Short mmCIF file of C-alpha atoms in Angstrom, two decimals:
data_model
loop_
_atom_site.label_atom_id
_atom_site.label_comp_id
_atom_site.label_asym_id
_atom_site.label_seq_id
_atom_site.Cartn_x
_atom_site.Cartn_y
_atom_site.Cartn_z
CA MET D 1 -16.51 24.63 6.46
CA PHE D 2 -18.92 24.80 4.07
CA ARG D 3 -18.08 23.38 0.01
CA VAL D 4 -20.11 23.74 -2.38
CA CYS D 5 -20.20 21.74 -5.67
CA LYS D 6 -21.86 23.93 -8.75
CA VAL D 7 -22.74 23.26 -12.26
CA ASN D 8 -24.02 26.24 -14.33
CA GLY D 9 -24.65 28.35 -11.40
CA LYS D 10 -27.06 25.82 -9.60
CA VAL D 11 -26.25 24.02 -6.70
CA LYS D 12 -25.64 20.18 -6.74
CA GLY D 13 -24.33 19.02 -3.45
CA TYR D 14 -22.47 20.33 -0.56
CA TYR D 15 -20.37 19.18 2.16
CA TRP D 16 -20.08 20.81 6.00
CA VAL D 17 -17.64 19.97 8.24
CA PHE D 18 -16.45 21.34 11.90
CA PRO D 19 -13.21 21.27 13.83
CA LEU D 20 -13.52 19.89 17.22
CA GLU D 21 -11.48 18.95 19.78
CA HIS D 22 -11.57 14.85 20.61
CA SER D 23 -13.83 14.83 23.70
CA ILE D 24 -16.72 17.24 22.02
CA TRP D 25 -15.89 14.95 18.84
CA ASN D 26 -16.31 11.67 20.41
CA LYS D 27 -19.66 13.16 22.24
CA ILE D 28 -21.10 14.04 18.97
CA ILE D 29 -20.53 10.93 16.83
CA THR D 30 -21.80 8.85 20.12
CA GLY D 31 -24.73 10.52 20.64
CA GLU D 32 -23.88 11.80 23.85
CA MET D 33 -24.51 15.30 22.56
CA PRO D 34 -26.88 16.97 20.61
CA GLU D 35 -25.58 18.09 17.36
CA GLY D 36 -26.78 21.59 17.70
CA GLU D 37 -24.54 22.15 20.79
CA LEU D 38 -21.07 21.64 18.76
CA VAL D 39 -21.43 25.26 17.85
CA LYS D 40 -20.24 26.52 21.08
CA HIS D 41 -17.22 24.14 20.03
CA ILE D 42 -16.01 24.74 17.04
CA ARG D 43 -12.17 25.33 16.87
CA SER D 44 -10.22 27.23 14.19
CA PHE D 45 -8.70 25.07 11.42
CA ASP D 46 -4.91 26.62 12.74
CA GLU D 47 -5.34 24.46 15.70
CA PRO D 48 -3.49 21.68 16.49
CA GLU D 49 -4.73 18.14 16.84
CA LEU D 50 -8.38 18.40 15.35
CA TYR D 51 -10.95 16.03 14.81
CA LEU D 52 -13.44 16.68 11.87
CA TYR D 53 -17.34 15.88 12.40
CA ILE D 54 -18.92 15.60 8.88
CA SER D 55 -22.48 17.34 9.15
CA SER D 56 -23.71 17.10 5.84
CA VAL D 57 -23.04 15.60 2.48
CA ILE D 58 -25.81 16.29 0.19
CA VAL D 59 -26.03 15.65 -3.26
CA ASP D 60 -29.07 16.25 -6.03
CA GLN D 61 -30.32 12.86 -6.15
CA THR D 62 -32.47 13.73 -9.33
CA ASP D 63 -29.60 14.37 -11.59
CA LYS D 64 -28.44 11.83 -13.99
CA LEU D 65 -24.94 13.34 -12.80
CA ARG D 66 -25.37 12.52 -9.15
CA LYS D 67 -22.27 10.48 -9.07
CA ASN D 68 -19.88 13.04 -10.46
CA TYR D 69 -21.14 15.31 -7.93
CA THR D 70 -20.53 13.04 -5.19
CA LYS D 71 -17.14 11.91 -6.41
CA ALA D 72 -15.98 15.51 -6.94
CA LEU D 73 -17.29 16.41 -3.37
CA VAL D 74 -15.13 13.37 -2.04
CA TYR D 75 -12.10 14.38 -3.76
CA ASP D 76 -12.26 18.00 -2.74
CA PHE D 77 -12.46 16.83 1.03
CA GLY D 78 -9.68 14.55 0.57
CA ARG D 79 -7.07 17.39 -0.80
CA ARG D 80 -8.12 19.63 1.86
CA PHE D 81 -8.37 17.41 5.07
CA VAL D 82 -7.26 13.85 4.31
CA LEU D 83 -3.79 14.25 2.08
CA GLY D 84 -2.26 17.44 3.73
CA ARG D 85 0.10 18.11 1.23
CA SER D 86 0.32 21.92 1.92
CA SER D 87 2.14 23.54 4.71
CA ASP D 88 -1.34 25.07 5.73
CA ALA D 89 -3.29 21.74 5.60
CA PRO D 90 -4.81 21.45 9.15
CA ASP D 91 -3.96 18.92 11.44
CA VAL D 92 -6.31 16.76 11.22
CA ARG D 93 -6.29 13.52 13.57
CA ALA D 94 -9.46 11.77 12.70
CA ILE D 95 -12.80 12.04 11.03
CA GLY D 96 -16.12 11.08 12.16
CA ALA D 97 -19.40 11.02 10.96
CA PHE D 98 -23.23 9.24 11.51
CA THR D 99 -25.49 8.61 8.96
CA ILE D 100 -29.31 8.20 8.41
CA SER D 101 -29.58 7.29 4.92
CA GLU D 102 -28.62 4.35 3.09
CA GLY D 103 -26.51 6.74 0.57
CA GLY D 104 -24.66 7.87 3.79
CA ARG D 105 -24.00 4.20 4.61
CA ARG D 106 -22.45 3.55 1.52
CA LEU D 107 -20.31 6.81 1.56
CA MET D 108 -19.13 5.70 4.83
CA GLU D 109 -18.46 2.07 3.73
CA ARG D 110 -16.85 2.71 0.54
CA ALA D 111 -14.36 4.75 2.14
CA LYS D 112 -13.80 2.06 4.55
CA PHE D 113 -14.66 4.34 7.66
CA SER D 114 -15.06 2.15 10.94
CA TYR D 115 -18.79 1.44 12.28
CA GLN D 116 -18.89 2.76 15.70
CA GLY D 117 -22.43 1.61 16.65
CA ASN D 118 -25.73 3.26 16.22
CA PHE D 119 -27.90 5.60 18.80
CA ARG D 120 -31.19 7.32 18.36
CA VAL D 121 -32.12 10.47 18.16
CA HIS D 122 -35.64 11.85 17.48
CA GLY D 123 -37.13 8.39 17.01
CA LYS D 124 -34.18 7.98 14.09
CA GLU D 125 -31.63 5.49 14.40
CA MET D 126 -27.98 6.88 13.60
CA LYS D 127 -25.26 4.88 12.12
CA SER D 128 -22.02 6.60 13.62
CA TRP D 129 -18.75 5.77 11.59
CA ALA D 130 -14.81 7.10 12.69
CA ILE D 131 -11.47 7.13 10.60
CA GLU D 132 -7.94 8.07 11.27
CA ARG D 133 -6.75 10.54 8.91
CA ARG D 134 -3.50 9.01 8.44
CA THR D 135 -5.25 5.54 7.77
CA LEU D 136 -7.68 7.36 5.11
CA ALA D 137 -5.05 8.99 3.41
CA GLN D 138 -3.19 5.71 3.31
CA GLN D 139 -6.06 3.86 1.60
CA SER D 140 -6.27 6.85 -0.87
CA VAL D 141 -2.58 6.64 -1.69
CA SER D 142 -2.84 2.84 -1.99
CA GLU D 143 -6.46 3.39 -4.05
CA ARG D 144 -4.41 5.89 -6.78
CA GLN D 145 -1.59 3.54 -7.24
CA GLN D 146 -3.72 0.60 -8.10
CA ARG D 147 -5.98 2.72 -10.49
CA GLN D 148 -2.55 3.79 -12.01
CA ALA D 149 -1.51 0.04 -12.25
CA ARG D 150 -4.69 -0.85 -14.06
CA LYS D 151 -4.53 1.72 -16.55
CA ILE D 152 -0.84 0.80 -17.26
CA ALA D 153 -1.74 -3.14 -17.49
#
C-alpha cells in the first residue's frame, strides 16, 4: 500500500508498506532475501496473520513543515495498521523495516521499534527494526493518555 501526503497538489511525503507472511518478512528485514524479490510474495490485506514490511517513508526534507508531514504519515499508518479499530482492519501481527539514514533510525527509535541487528547491501549498512503490532498499539494508546493528562494538568 502506498500512501501520499500532499499539500496544495504537491507531494510532501509518502510511505509504502507490503503485507507478507512471517518467513518472507523475516528474510527481508534480516537481509537474507533481496528487497526486490518480495514482490513475488505480497499477500492481500484481507488475509490473516500478516507481517508488514515498511519499504519507504520519505518526506520532503527541504520543507520547513517536514516534521508535520512526518507526523501526519505516522498517524495515518497508526490508524490504518496499528490501532485496528475498524472491522475491516488488516490482521497485522508485526511490523518491520530497515533503515539507511539517520532520520529513519530516529523514526524507528521514537516509535520504540526493537533493533534487530545490521547487514550490508551494495556496500551500505542497513539497520533492521521490528515490533509486534500489539506492543505498538499499547504504546500509542499510552502516549495518547499521557498527552491528554498533561493537557488537563
